[in-house]
């Protein structure tokens, strides 16, 4: 053993024999000693820790060094405050609940959309909102039979029907069918919303697929197959359409990835079919 290995006059020699305090976050019921007073922590405020001994006597002590915990010197510190949680939002931009919520029992009111792809897109972006309000979305194979479908549904107050239609522009077949529904007396209980796009695919912002605009497809060419061909993707059959659509849908993360027109129309439909059920 070398008794002279260290310089006894080096800086800090005066305190080298003292035990170093470690920081400890204060917590209720933590038993500590301070100036010969031993007690459990019963609270803290404004930089003062309040201790209470076994006889009920209380004493305050400032945060910092000077405490003993299990015989070891410690410095009590205020507990770290939890960072404020950022609000969570659903894919549609609605404020999400902090706690998981069960889906509500389905309302009698419904929303019909024209096509399976439309339904899948609505589910991905608005699914959480729809389950929260209890609205079921069903898809139509087409709208040629919409007047008969509406009549069979028999809408009435408390049992409303919202319909989302592709290519609802003046003079189109879709606009004529919508007019027939309203003329049949359902204007107060049925709302038909439609976008100008030929297909729901175009409601996805083209930037999401790396383009400035969706390709123009000749009227005599199937829109989906023509779109896939223009994008350089397989376009031989229905299976290629399904794979192509899933690739597009995968690039949609929320409402910001959709054209504002569609966002507005879906929100209107949800408001319309739930207005008789607001609590």
Short mmCIF file of C-alpha atoms in Angstrom, two decimals:
data_model
loop_
_atom_site.label_atom_id
_atom_site.label_comp_id
_atom_site.label_asym_id
_atom_site.label_seq_id
_atom_site.Cartn_x
_atom_site.Cartn_y
_atom_site.Cartn_z
CA UNK A 1 0.00 0.00 0.00
CA UNK A 2 1.44 3.35 -1.06
CA UNK A 3 0.58 5.94 1.61
CA UNK A 4 1.92 8.77 -0.60
CA UNK A 5 0.23 7.92 -3.91
CA UNK A 6 -2.01 11.00 -3.67
CA UNK A 7 -1.23 14.62 -3.09
CA UNK A 8 -2.77 15.37 0.32
CA UNK A 9 -2.80 19.07 -0.51
CA UNK A 10 -4.74 18.66 -3.79
CA UNK A 11 -8.02 20.59 -4.22
CA UNK A 12 -11.00 19.14 -2.36
CA UNK A 13 -9.04 17.34 0.36
CA UNK A 14 -11.01 19.18 3.03
CA UNK A 15 -14.27 17.43 2.00
CA UNK A 16 -12.92 14.17 0.71
CA UNK A 17 -14.00 12.33 3.87
CA UNK A 18 -17.60 13.55 3.65
CA UNK A 19 -20.33 11.36 2.17
CA UNK A 20 -21.90 12.75 -0.99
CA UNK A 21 -25.65 13.32 -1.13
CA UNK A 22 -27.68 11.82 -3.92
CA UNK A 23 -30.80 13.38 -5.36
CA UNK A 24 -34.10 11.74 -4.48
CA UNK A 25 -37.49 12.79 -5.85
CA UNK A 26 -39.89 13.46 -3.00
CA UNK A 27 -42.95 11.26 -2.66
CA UNK A 28 -45.68 10.78 -0.09
CA UNK A 29 -44.90 8.52 2.91
CA UNK A 30 -41.16 8.67 2.23
CA UNK A 31 -39.51 8.45 5.69
CA UNK A 32 -36.49 10.74 6.11
CA UNK A 33 -34.53 12.50 8.86
CA UNK A 34 -33.79 16.21 9.04
CA UNK A 35 -31.96 17.87 11.96
CA UNK A 36 -32.74 14.98 14.32
CA UNK A 37 -36.41 15.02 13.28
CA UNK A 38 -37.62 11.79 11.69
CA UNK A 39 -40.89 11.75 9.85
CA UNK A 40 -42.83 10.72 6.79
CA UNK A 41 -43.47 13.10 3.93
CA UNK A 42 -47.10 14.21 4.05
CA UNK A 43 -46.89 16.98 1.46
CA UNK A 44 -44.83 19.73 -0.14
CA UNK A 45 -45.48 23.21 -1.43
CA UNK A 46 -43.52 26.34 -2.35
CA UNK A 47 -40.16 24.63 -1.90
CA UNK A 48 -40.95 23.22 1.56
CA UNK A 49 -41.32 19.52 2.43
CA UNK A 50 -43.72 18.78 5.27
CA UNK A 51 -42.74 15.89 7.57
CA UNK A 52 -44.85 14.22 10.25
CA UNK A 53 -43.45 11.96 12.98
CA UNK A 54 -45.17 8.99 14.59
CA UNK A 55 -46.65 11.22 17.32
CA UNK A 56 -48.33 13.50 14.77
CA UNK A 57 -45.89 16.35 15.20
CA UNK A 58 -45.08 18.14 11.98
CA UNK A 59 -42.09 20.08 10.72
CA UNK A 60 -41.20 21.77 7.46
CA UNK A 61 -37.83 21.58 5.72
CA UNK A 62 -36.59 23.16 2.49
CA UNK A 63 -35.92 21.08 -0.59
CA UNK A 64 -32.25 20.27 -1.12
CA UNK A 65 -29.49 18.55 0.86
CA UNK A 66 -29.55 17.87 4.60
CA UNK A 67 -31.83 14.83 4.69
CA UNK A 68 -31.00 11.25 5.62
CA UNK A 69 -32.74 8.35 3.93
CA UNK A 70 -32.00 4.97 5.51
CA UNK A 71 -28.94 6.54 7.08
CA UNK A 72 -27.58 7.88 3.80
CA UNK A 73 -27.40 11.60 2.94
CA UNK A 74 -29.82 12.67 0.25
CA UNK A 75 -31.05 15.88 -1.33
CA UNK A 76 -34.80 15.92 -1.73
CA UNK A 77 -36.01 17.35 -5.03
CA UNK A 78 -39.48 18.23 -6.24
CA UNK A 79 -40.95 15.50 -8.46
CA UNK A 80 -40.66 16.12 -12.18
CA UNK A 81 -43.87 17.38 -13.65
CA UNK A 82 -45.27 15.21 -16.39
CA UNK A 83 -45.12 16.92 -19.73
CA UNK A 84 -48.52 18.01 -20.88
CA UNK A 85 -49.94 15.42 -23.22
CA UNK A 86 -50.46 16.62 -26.72
CA UNK A 87 -54.06 16.22 -27.83
CA UNK A 88 -54.64 13.24 -30.07
CA UNK A 89 -56.71 13.42 -33.22
CA UNK A 90 -58.45 10.90 -35.43
CA UNK A 91 -57.56 10.51 -39.10
CA UNK A 92 -60.41 12.88 -39.94
CA UNK A 93 -58.99 15.62 -37.70
CA UNK A 94 -61.49 15.22 -34.85
CA UNK A 95 -60.27 15.39 -31.25
CA UNK A 96 -59.72 11.83 -30.01
CA UNK A 97 -60.68 10.74 -26.52
CA UNK A 98 -57.81 10.14 -24.10
CA UNK A 99 -59.37 6.83 -23.07
CA UNK A 100 -60.47 4.04 -25.43
CA UNK A 101 -64.20 4.14 -26.03
CA UNK A 102 -66.57 1.42 -27.09
CA UNK A 103 -68.45 1.88 -30.33
CA UNK A 104 -71.99 3.11 -29.84
CA UNK A 105 -74.97 1.00 -30.73
CA UNK A 106 -75.70 1.66 -34.40
CA UNK A 107 -78.26 4.36 -35.13
CA UNK A 108 -81.19 3.71 -37.47
CA UNK A 109 -79.74 6.35 -39.81
CA UNK A 110 -77.25 5.24 -42.45
CA UNK A 111 -74.76 6.55 -45.00
CA UNK A 112 -74.62 4.85 -48.40
CA UNK A 113 -71.58 5.28 -50.62
CA UNK A 114 -71.22 4.37 -54.28
CA UNK A 115 -68.72 1.53 -54.42
CA UNK A 116 -66.47 -0.61 -52.25
CA UNK A 117 -63.46 1.64 -52.71
CA UNK A 118 -65.48 4.61 -51.49
CA UNK A 119 -66.50 2.66 -48.38
CA UNK A 120 -62.91 1.64 -47.66
CA UNK A 121 -61.66 5.21 -47.94
CA UNK A 122 -64.44 6.53 -45.69
CA UNK A 123 -63.70 3.82 -43.12
CA UNK A 124 -59.97 4.59 -43.08
CA UNK A 125 -60.38 8.33 -42.54
CA UNK A 126 -63.72 8.62 -40.69
CA UNK A 127 -64.07 5.17 -39.14
CA UNK A 128 -63.30 6.30 -35.57
CA UNK A 129 -65.75 9.18 -35.83
CA UNK A 130 -68.49 6.98 -37.28
CA UNK A 131 -68.14 4.39 -34.52
CA UNK A 132 -68.21 7.17 -31.94
CA UNK A 133 -71.57 8.46 -33.19
CA UNK A 134 -72.92 5.01 -34.11
CA UNK A 135 -73.33 5.50 -37.87
CA UNK A 136 -72.97 2.55 -40.24
CA UNK A 137 -71.67 3.06 -43.79
CA UNK A 138 -72.92 0.72 -46.50
CA UNK A 139 -71.82 0.63 -50.12
CA UNK A 140 -73.96 0.59 -53.24
CA UNK A 141 -72.96 -1.24 -56.38
CA UNK A 142 -74.18 1.78 -58.33
CA UNK A 143 -76.88 4.42 -58.10
CA UNK A 144 -79.11 3.44 -61.03
CA UNK A 145 -81.56 1.89 -58.55
CA UNK A 146 -81.15 4.60 -55.91
CA UNK A 147 -84.82 5.77 -55.98
CA UNK A 148 -86.01 2.22 -55.26
CA UNK A 149 -83.33 1.71 -52.61
CA UNK A 150 -84.35 4.90 -50.84
CA UNK A 151 -88.03 3.91 -50.95
CA UNK A 152 -87.20 0.52 -49.44
CA UNK A 153 -85.12 2.16 -46.70
CA UNK A 154 -88.16 4.35 -45.88
CA UNK A 155 -86.33 7.34 -44.38
CA UNK A 156 -88.07 9.49 -41.79
CA UNK A 157 -87.04 11.82 -38.95
CA UNK A 158 -84.73 9.80 -36.71
CA UNK A 159 -84.02 7.43 -39.58
CA UNK A 160 -82.17 9.57 -42.07
CA UNK A 161 -80.20 8.54 -45.11
CA UNK A 162 -77.05 10.15 -46.48
CA UNK A 163 -75.68 9.20 -49.90
CA UNK A 164 -72.24 9.94 -51.35
CA UNK A 165 -72.15 9.84 -55.16
CA UNK A 166 -69.30 9.96 -57.68
CA UNK A 167 -69.36 12.53 -60.48
CA UNK A 168 -72.41 14.46 -59.30
CA UNK A 169 -72.22 17.38 -61.73
CA UNK A 170 -74.98 19.27 -63.57
CA UNK A 171 -76.41 17.32 -66.49
CA UNK A 172 -74.93 13.97 -65.45
CA UNK A 173 -76.87 10.75 -64.95
CA UNK A 174 -76.08 10.99 -61.26
CA UNK A 175 -77.66 14.43 -60.96
CA UNK A 176 -80.85 13.24 -62.67
CA UNK A 177 -81.16 10.29 -60.29
CA UNK A 178 -80.61 12.55 -57.28
CA UNK A 179 -83.38 14.82 -58.56
CA UNK A 180 -85.75 11.84 -58.80
CA UNK A 181 -85.12 10.98 -55.15
CA UNK A 182 -85.87 14.51 -53.99
CA UNK A 183 -88.97 14.75 -56.16
CA UNK A 184 -90.28 11.58 -54.50
CA UNK A 185 -90.67 13.55 -51.28
CA UNK A 186 -87.50 12.68 -49.39
CA UNK A 187 -85.80 16.07 -49.42
CA UNK A 188 -86.07 16.50 -45.64
CA UNK A 189 -84.78 13.05 -44.67
CA UNK A 190 -82.30 12.25 -47.46
CA UNK A 191 -79.14 14.15 -48.30
CA UNK A 192 -77.26 13.31 -51.49
CA UNK A 193 -73.75 14.71 -51.65
CA UNK A 194 -71.50 14.23 -54.63
CA UNK A 195 -68.07 15.21 -55.81
CA UNK A 196 -67.00 16.14 -59.32
CA UNK A 197 -64.45 13.36 -59.66
CA UNK A 198 -65.09 10.51 -62.07
CA UNK A 199 -64.09 8.06 -59.35
CA UNK A 200 -63.22 8.22 -55.64
CA UNK A 201 -59.58 7.55 -56.56
CA UNK A 202 -59.29 11.15 -57.71
CA UNK A 203 -60.38 12.38 -54.27
CA UNK A 204 -56.91 11.36 -53.06
CA UNK A 205 -54.49 14.21 -53.59
CA UNK A 206 -52.29 13.33 -56.59
CA UNK A 207 -49.20 14.35 -54.62
CA UNK A 208 -49.74 11.24 -52.51
CA UNK A 209 -48.89 9.12 -55.55
CA UNK A 210 -46.04 11.36 -56.62
CA UNK A 211 -47.86 13.33 -59.31
CA UNK A 212 -49.09 16.87 -59.82
CA UNK A 213 -52.40 15.68 -61.26
CA UNK A 214 -54.26 12.47 -61.88
CA UNK A 215 -53.83 11.15 -65.45
CA UNK A 216 -56.56 11.92 -67.95
CA UNK A 217 -58.28 8.76 -69.18
CA UNK A 218 -60.21 8.72 -72.49
CA UNK A 219 -63.96 8.35 -72.03
CA UNK A 220 -63.99 5.07 -73.99
CA UNK A 221 -61.45 3.47 -71.62
CA UNK A 222 -62.29 1.98 -68.22
CA UNK A 223 -61.24 4.67 -65.76
CA UNK A 224 -59.49 2.43 -63.25
CA UNK A 225 -57.66 0.31 -65.82
CA UNK A 226 -56.73 3.42 -67.79
CA UNK A 227 -55.43 5.12 -64.66
CA UNK A 228 -53.29 2.12 -63.75
CA UNK A 229 -51.90 1.98 -67.29
CA UNK A 230 -51.00 5.68 -67.17
CA UNK A 231 -49.27 5.12 -63.83
CA UNK A 232 -47.23 2.28 -65.28
CA UNK A 233 -48.91 -0.35 -63.10
CA UNK A 234 -50.38 -3.75 -64.06
CA UNK A 235 -53.82 -3.19 -65.59
CA UNK A 236 -55.06 -6.47 -67.04
CA UNK A 237 -57.99 -7.39 -64.81
CA UNK A 238 -60.00 -6.80 -61.63
CA UNK A 239 -57.20 -8.24 -59.49
CA UNK A 240 -54.86 -5.54 -60.78
CA UNK A 241 -57.47 -2.91 -59.94
CA UNK A 242 -57.76 -4.25 -56.40
CA UNK A 243 -53.98 -4.24 -55.90
CA UNK A 244 -53.66 -0.80 -57.44
CA UNK A 245 -56.34 0.64 -55.17
CA UNK A 246 -54.78 -0.87 -52.04
CA UNK A 247 -51.52 0.77 -53.01
CA UNK A 248 -53.25 4.14 -53.30
CA UNK A 249 -55.22 3.67 -50.09
CA UNK A 250 -52.05 2.79 -48.20
CA UNK A 251 -50.74 6.30 -48.93
CA UNK A 252 -53.72 7.94 -47.25
CA UNK A 253 -53.04 8.68 -43.61
CA UNK A 254 -55.79 11.18 -42.90
CA UNK A 255 -57.94 14.03 -44.12
CA UNK A 256 -54.96 16.10 -45.27
CA UNK A 257 -54.31 13.50 -47.98
CA UNK A 258 -57.76 14.06 -49.50
CA UNK A 259 -59.22 16.84 -51.59
CA UNK A 260 -61.07 19.40 -49.42
CA UNK A 261 -64.23 18.84 -51.43
CA UNK A 262 -64.57 15.27 -50.19
CA UNK A 263 -63.80 16.20 -46.60
CA UNK A 264 -66.57 18.77 -46.60
CA UNK A 265 -69.13 16.43 -48.13
CA UNK A 266 -68.50 13.55 -45.75
CA UNK A 267 -68.69 15.88 -42.74
CA UNK A 268 -72.03 17.21 -44.02
CA UNK A 269 -73.39 13.68 -44.36
CA UNK A 270 -72.34 12.74 -40.84
CA UNK A 271 -73.91 15.90 -39.42
CA UNK A 272 -77.10 15.27 -41.40
CA UNK A 273 -77.71 11.68 -40.30
CA UNK A 274 -76.92 12.38 -36.65
CA UNK A 275 -78.85 15.61 -36.15
CA UNK A 276 -81.88 13.79 -34.66
CA UNK A 277 -79.69 11.91 -32.20
CA UNK A 278 -77.57 14.67 -30.68
CA UNK A 279 -77.42 14.45 -26.91
#
